[in-house]
mmCIF file of C-alpha atoms in Angstrom:
data_model
loop_
_atom_site.group_PDB
_atom_site.id
_atom_site.type_symbol
_atom_site.label_atom_id
_atom_site.label_comp_id
_atom_site.label_asym_id
_atom_site.label_seq_id
_atom_site.Cartn_x
_atom_site.Cartn_y
_atom_site.Cartn_z
ATOM 1 C CA MET V 109 85.720 72.664 80.614
ATOM 2 C CA PHE V 110 87.538 73.102 83.947
ATOM 3 C CA ASP V 111 85.851 73.171 87.224
ATOM 4 C CA PHE V 112 88.825 73.791 89.775
ATOM 5 C CA ALA V 113 88.098 74.444 93.481
ATOM 6 C CA PRO V 114 90.091 74.464 96.685
ATOM 7 C CA THR V 115 89.703 71.648 99.037
ATOM 8 C CA ALA V 116 87.431 72.688 101.662
ATOM 9 C CA GLN V 117 88.841 73.346 105.015
ATOM 10 C CA ALA V 118 92.313 72.249 103.616
ATOM 11 C CA ASP V 119 95.482 73.441 105.525
ATOM 12 C CA LYS V 120 97.760 75.834 103.512
ATOM 13 C CA ALA V 121 100.265 73.328 101.990
ATOM 14 C CA THR V 122 97.232 71.252 100.538
ATOM 15 C CA LEU V 123 95.865 74.314 99.313
ATOM 16 C CA TYR V 124 98.685 75.930 97.506
ATOM 17 C CA ALA V 125 99.443 72.155 96.187
ATOM 18 C CA ASP V 126 96.160 72.198 94.700
ATOM 19 C CA LEU V 127 96.384 75.793 93.486
ATOM 20 C CA VAL V 128 99.709 74.926 91.725
ATOM 21 C CA SER V 129 98.040 71.592 90.199
ATOM 22 C CA ALA V 130 95.344 73.662 88.907
ATOM 23 C CA ALA V 131 97.603 76.387 87.363
ATOM 24 C CA ASP V 132 99.693 73.698 85.779
ATOM 25 C CA ALA V 133 96.575 71.790 84.100
ATOM 26 C CA LEU V 134 95.418 75.177 82.605
ATOM 27 C CA THR V 135 98.649 76.680 81.608
ATOM 28 C CA ARG V 136 100.768 73.405 80.290
ATOM 29 C CA ASP V 137 100.033 73.468 76.514
ATOM 30 C CA GLU V 138 99.001 77.092 76.342
ATOM 31 C CA PRO V 139 101.954 79.160 74.906
ATOM 32 C CA ASP V 140 100.205 82.692 75.193
ATOM 33 C CA ALA V 141 101.401 84.408 78.324
ATOM 34 C CA MET V 142 98.626 86.671 78.813
ATOM 35 C CA ALA V 143 96.084 84.038 78.926
ATOM 36 C CA ASN V 144 98.287 82.048 81.362
ATOM 37 C CA MET V 145 98.554 85.305 83.706
ATOM 38 C CA ALA V 146 94.776 85.487 83.545
ATOM 39 C CA ASN V 147 93.701 82.347 84.285
ATOM 40 C CA ILE V 148 96.442 82.257 87.381
ATOM 41 C CA SER V 149 94.832 85.503 88.612
ATOM 42 C CA ALA V 150 91.328 83.865 88.302
ATOM 43 C CA LEU V 151 92.706 80.795 90.237
ATOM 44 C CA LEU V 152 94.279 82.733 93.107
ATOM 45 C CA TRP V 153 91.112 84.835 93.465
ATOM 46 C CA GLN V 154 89.003 81.424 93.771
ATOM 47 C CA PHE V 155 91.398 79.636 95.844
ATOM 48 C CA LEU V 156 92.495 82.208 98.281
ATOM 49 C CA PRO V 157 89.912 83.924 100.867
ATOM 50 C CA ASP V 158 90.388 87.381 102.061
ATOM 51 C CA LEU V 159 91.707 89.027 98.942
ATOM 52 C CA ASN V 160 90.639 92.330 97.371
ATOM 53 C CA TRP V 161 93.332 92.081 94.465
ATOM 54 C CA ALA V 162 95.347 89.165 92.834
ATOM 55 C CA GLY V 163 97.141 89.420 89.610
ATOM 56 C CA PHE V 164 100.445 90.399 87.961
ATOM 57 C CA TYR V 165 102.864 93.390 87.081
ATOM 58 C CA ARG V 166 105.013 92.549 84.164
ATOM 59 C CA LEU V 167 108.527 94.002 83.976
ATOM 60 C CA ILE V 168 108.598 96.249 80.623
ATOM 61 C CA GLY V 169 111.894 98.178 80.552
ATOM 62 C CA ASP V 170 112.527 99.532 83.815
ATOM 63 C CA GLU V 171 109.056 99.531 85.235
ATOM 64 C CA LEU V 172 106.509 96.993 86.181
ATOM 65 C CA VAL V 173 103.354 97.526 84.225
ATOM 66 C CA LEU V 174 99.817 95.967 85.014
ATOM 67 C CA GLY V 175 99.209 92.820 83.752
ATOM 68 C CA PRO V 176 96.035 90.384 84.169
ATOM 69 C CA PHE V 177 94.272 90.604 87.405
ATOM 70 C CA GLN V 178 91.175 90.148 89.697
ATOM 71 C CA GLY V 179 89.923 93.264 91.716
ATOM 72 C CA LYS V 180 89.409 96.887 91.483
ATOM 73 C CA PRO V 181 91.291 98.828 88.923
ATOM 74 C CA ALA V 182 95.074 99.124 89.823
ATOM 75 C CA CYS V 183 97.928 101.367 89.428
ATOM 76 C CA ILE V 184 99.063 100.859 85.939
ATOM 77 C CA ARG V 185 102.954 101.426 86.099
ATOM 78 C CA ILE V 186 105.235 101.230 88.873
ATOM 79 C CA PRO V 187 108.851 102.074 89.075
ATOM 80 C CA VAL V 188 111.271 99.135 90.327
ATOM 81 C CA GLY V 189 111.991 100.050 93.647
ATOM 82 C CA ARG V 190 108.711 102.005 94.574
ATOM 83 C CA GLY V 191 106.135 100.430 96.800
ATOM 84 C CA VAL V 192 105.914 96.792 97.841
ATOM 85 C CA CYS V 193 105.785 95.476 94.215
ATOM 86 C CA GLY V 194 108.817 97.624 93.206
ATOM 87 C CA ALA V 195 110.730 96.320 96.268
ATOM 88 C CA ALA V 196 110.142 92.600 95.187
ATOM 89 C CA ALA V 197 111.379 93.653 91.765
ATOM 90 C CA ALA V 198 114.330 95.500 92.974
ATOM 91 C CA THR V 199 115.386 93.191 95.539
ATOM 92 C CA ARG V 200 114.021 89.762 93.759
ATOM 93 C CA GLU V 201 112.936 88.605 97.095
ATOM 94 C CA THR V 202 109.335 88.046 98.478
ATOM 95 C CA GLN V 203 107.922 91.214 100.126
ATOM 96 C CA LEU V 204 105.516 89.927 103.113
ATOM 97 C CA VAL V 205 103.937 93.159 104.425
ATOM 98 C CA GLU V 206 101.621 92.529 107.495
ATOM 99 C CA ASP V 207 100.483 96.588 107.483
ATOM 100 C CA VAL V 208 100.866 98.210 104.175
ATOM 101 C CA HIS V 209 100.615 101.588 105.915
ATOM 102 C CA ALA V 210 103.816 100.985 107.480
ATOM 103 C CA PHE V 211 105.571 100.269 104.527
ATOM 104 C CA PRO V 212 107.794 103.099 103.322
ATOM 105 C CA GLY V 213 106.820 104.378 99.916
ATOM 106 C CA HIS V 214 103.601 102.102 99.814
ATOM 107 C CA ILE V 215 101.515 102.780 96.804
ATOM 108 C CA ALA V 216 97.775 102.874 97.642
ATOM 109 C CA CYS V 217 96.101 101.566 94.635
ATOM 110 C CA ASP V 218 92.983 100.561 96.800
ATOM 111 C CA ALA V 219 92.305 102.283 100.203
ATOM 112 C CA ALA V 220 91.182 98.937 101.460
ATOM 113 C CA SER V 221 94.330 97.314 101.273
ATOM 114 C CA ALA V 222 95.773 96.496 104.708
ATOM 115 C CA SER V 223 98.310 93.768 104.154
ATOM 116 C CA GLU V 224 100.009 92.450 101.005
ATOM 117 C CA VAL V 225 102.335 89.800 99.564
ATOM 118 C CA VAL V 226 104.337 90.183 96.317
ATOM 119 C CA VAL V 227 106.667 87.548 94.884
ATOM 120 C CA PRO V 228 109.014 87.833 92.002
ATOM 121 C CA VAL V 229 108.872 85.806 89.029
ATOM 122 C CA ILE V 230 112.330 84.976 87.454
ATOM 123 C CA HIS V 231 113.045 82.638 84.380
ATOM 124 C CA ASP V 232 116.683 81.847 83.177
ATOM 125 C CA GLY V 233 117.978 84.493 85.643
ATOM 126 C CA ALA V 234 115.643 87.207 84.333
ATOM 127 C CA LEU V 235 112.931 89.109 86.579
ATOM 128 C CA VAL V 236 109.568 88.535 84.451
ATOM 129 C CA GLY V 237 107.328 90.281 86.736
ATOM 130 C CA VAL V 238 105.623 89.888 90.129
ATOM 131 C CA ILE V 239 102.553 88.213 91.490
ATOM 132 C CA ASP V 240 100.683 90.539 93.850
ATOM 133 C CA LEU V 241 98.148 89.958 96.298
ATOM 134 C CA ASP V 242 96.542 92.381 98.428
ATOM 135 C CA SER V 243 94.019 91.651 101.552
ATOM 136 C CA PRO V 244 91.502 94.039 103.414
ATOM 137 C CA ARG V 245 92.688 92.053 106.562
ATOM 138 C CA ALA V 246 96.076 93.278 108.304
ATOM 139 C CA ALA V 247 98.557 90.426 108.622
ATOM 140 C CA ARG V 248 96.546 88.052 106.182
ATOM 141 C CA PHE V 249 99.621 86.578 104.465
ATOM 142 C CA ASP V 250 102.320 84.609 106.553
ATOM 143 C CA ALA V 251 105.360 82.503 105.775
ATOM 144 C CA ASP V 252 103.253 79.568 104.499
ATOM 145 C CA ASP V 253 101.442 82.101 101.849
ATOM 146 C CA ALA V 254 104.994 83.226 100.778
ATOM 147 C CA ALA V 255 106.288 79.636 100.406
ATOM 148 C CA GLY V 256 102.908 78.388 98.395
ATOM 149 C CA LEU V 257 103.356 81.713 96.071
ATOM 150 C CA GLU V 258 107.044 81.083 95.296
ATOM 151 C CA GLY V 259 106.070 77.499 94.361
ATOM 152 C CA LEU V 260 103.627 78.729 91.878
ATOM 153 C CA ALA V 261 106.219 81.325 90.458
ATOM 154 C CA THR V 262 108.658 78.912 89.995
ATOM 155 C CA MET V 263 106.447 76.591 88.171
ATOM 156 C CA ILE V 264 104.722 79.408 85.962
ATOM 157 C CA ALA V 265 107.919 81.324 85.088
ATOM 158 C CA ALA V 266 108.339 79.968 81.807
ATOM 159 C CA ARG V 267 104.891 79.965 80.708
ATOM 160 C CA ILE V 268 104.613 83.635 81.314
ATOM 161 C CA ALA V 269 107.935 84.692 80.045
#
């Protein structure tokens, strides 16, 4: 049985180091990509405060398709290039959005979402999908969150490909 928990009052660097360590322990010996995404979604939900959605979109053909997540029901298919997730997929760059309502083409799956961070997951040069986090708090995510999630994406890429 696993009992992972964030360190109380940890700074973001420690929080993300603990999150990556927990994700590594959960996924190290598991070959099933969906199981790994499901557990990582649960860890994101558990470790990071002020979220209303945490999960994955997988690249299938030329669109992002909903993967495992925590939160309210979500949009199932997102064209690459559309919305924050589609922008991350198209550019292969992290999208850090302080106010989703000001983002051109934002897709509102949950009207309560105010800010978002989306990190591309790349394995062997190919886009696998994206990690998507939403918050009901404006400007919830910063460069430290982006860096922590990019580290997570790098560690898990082969395990969710």
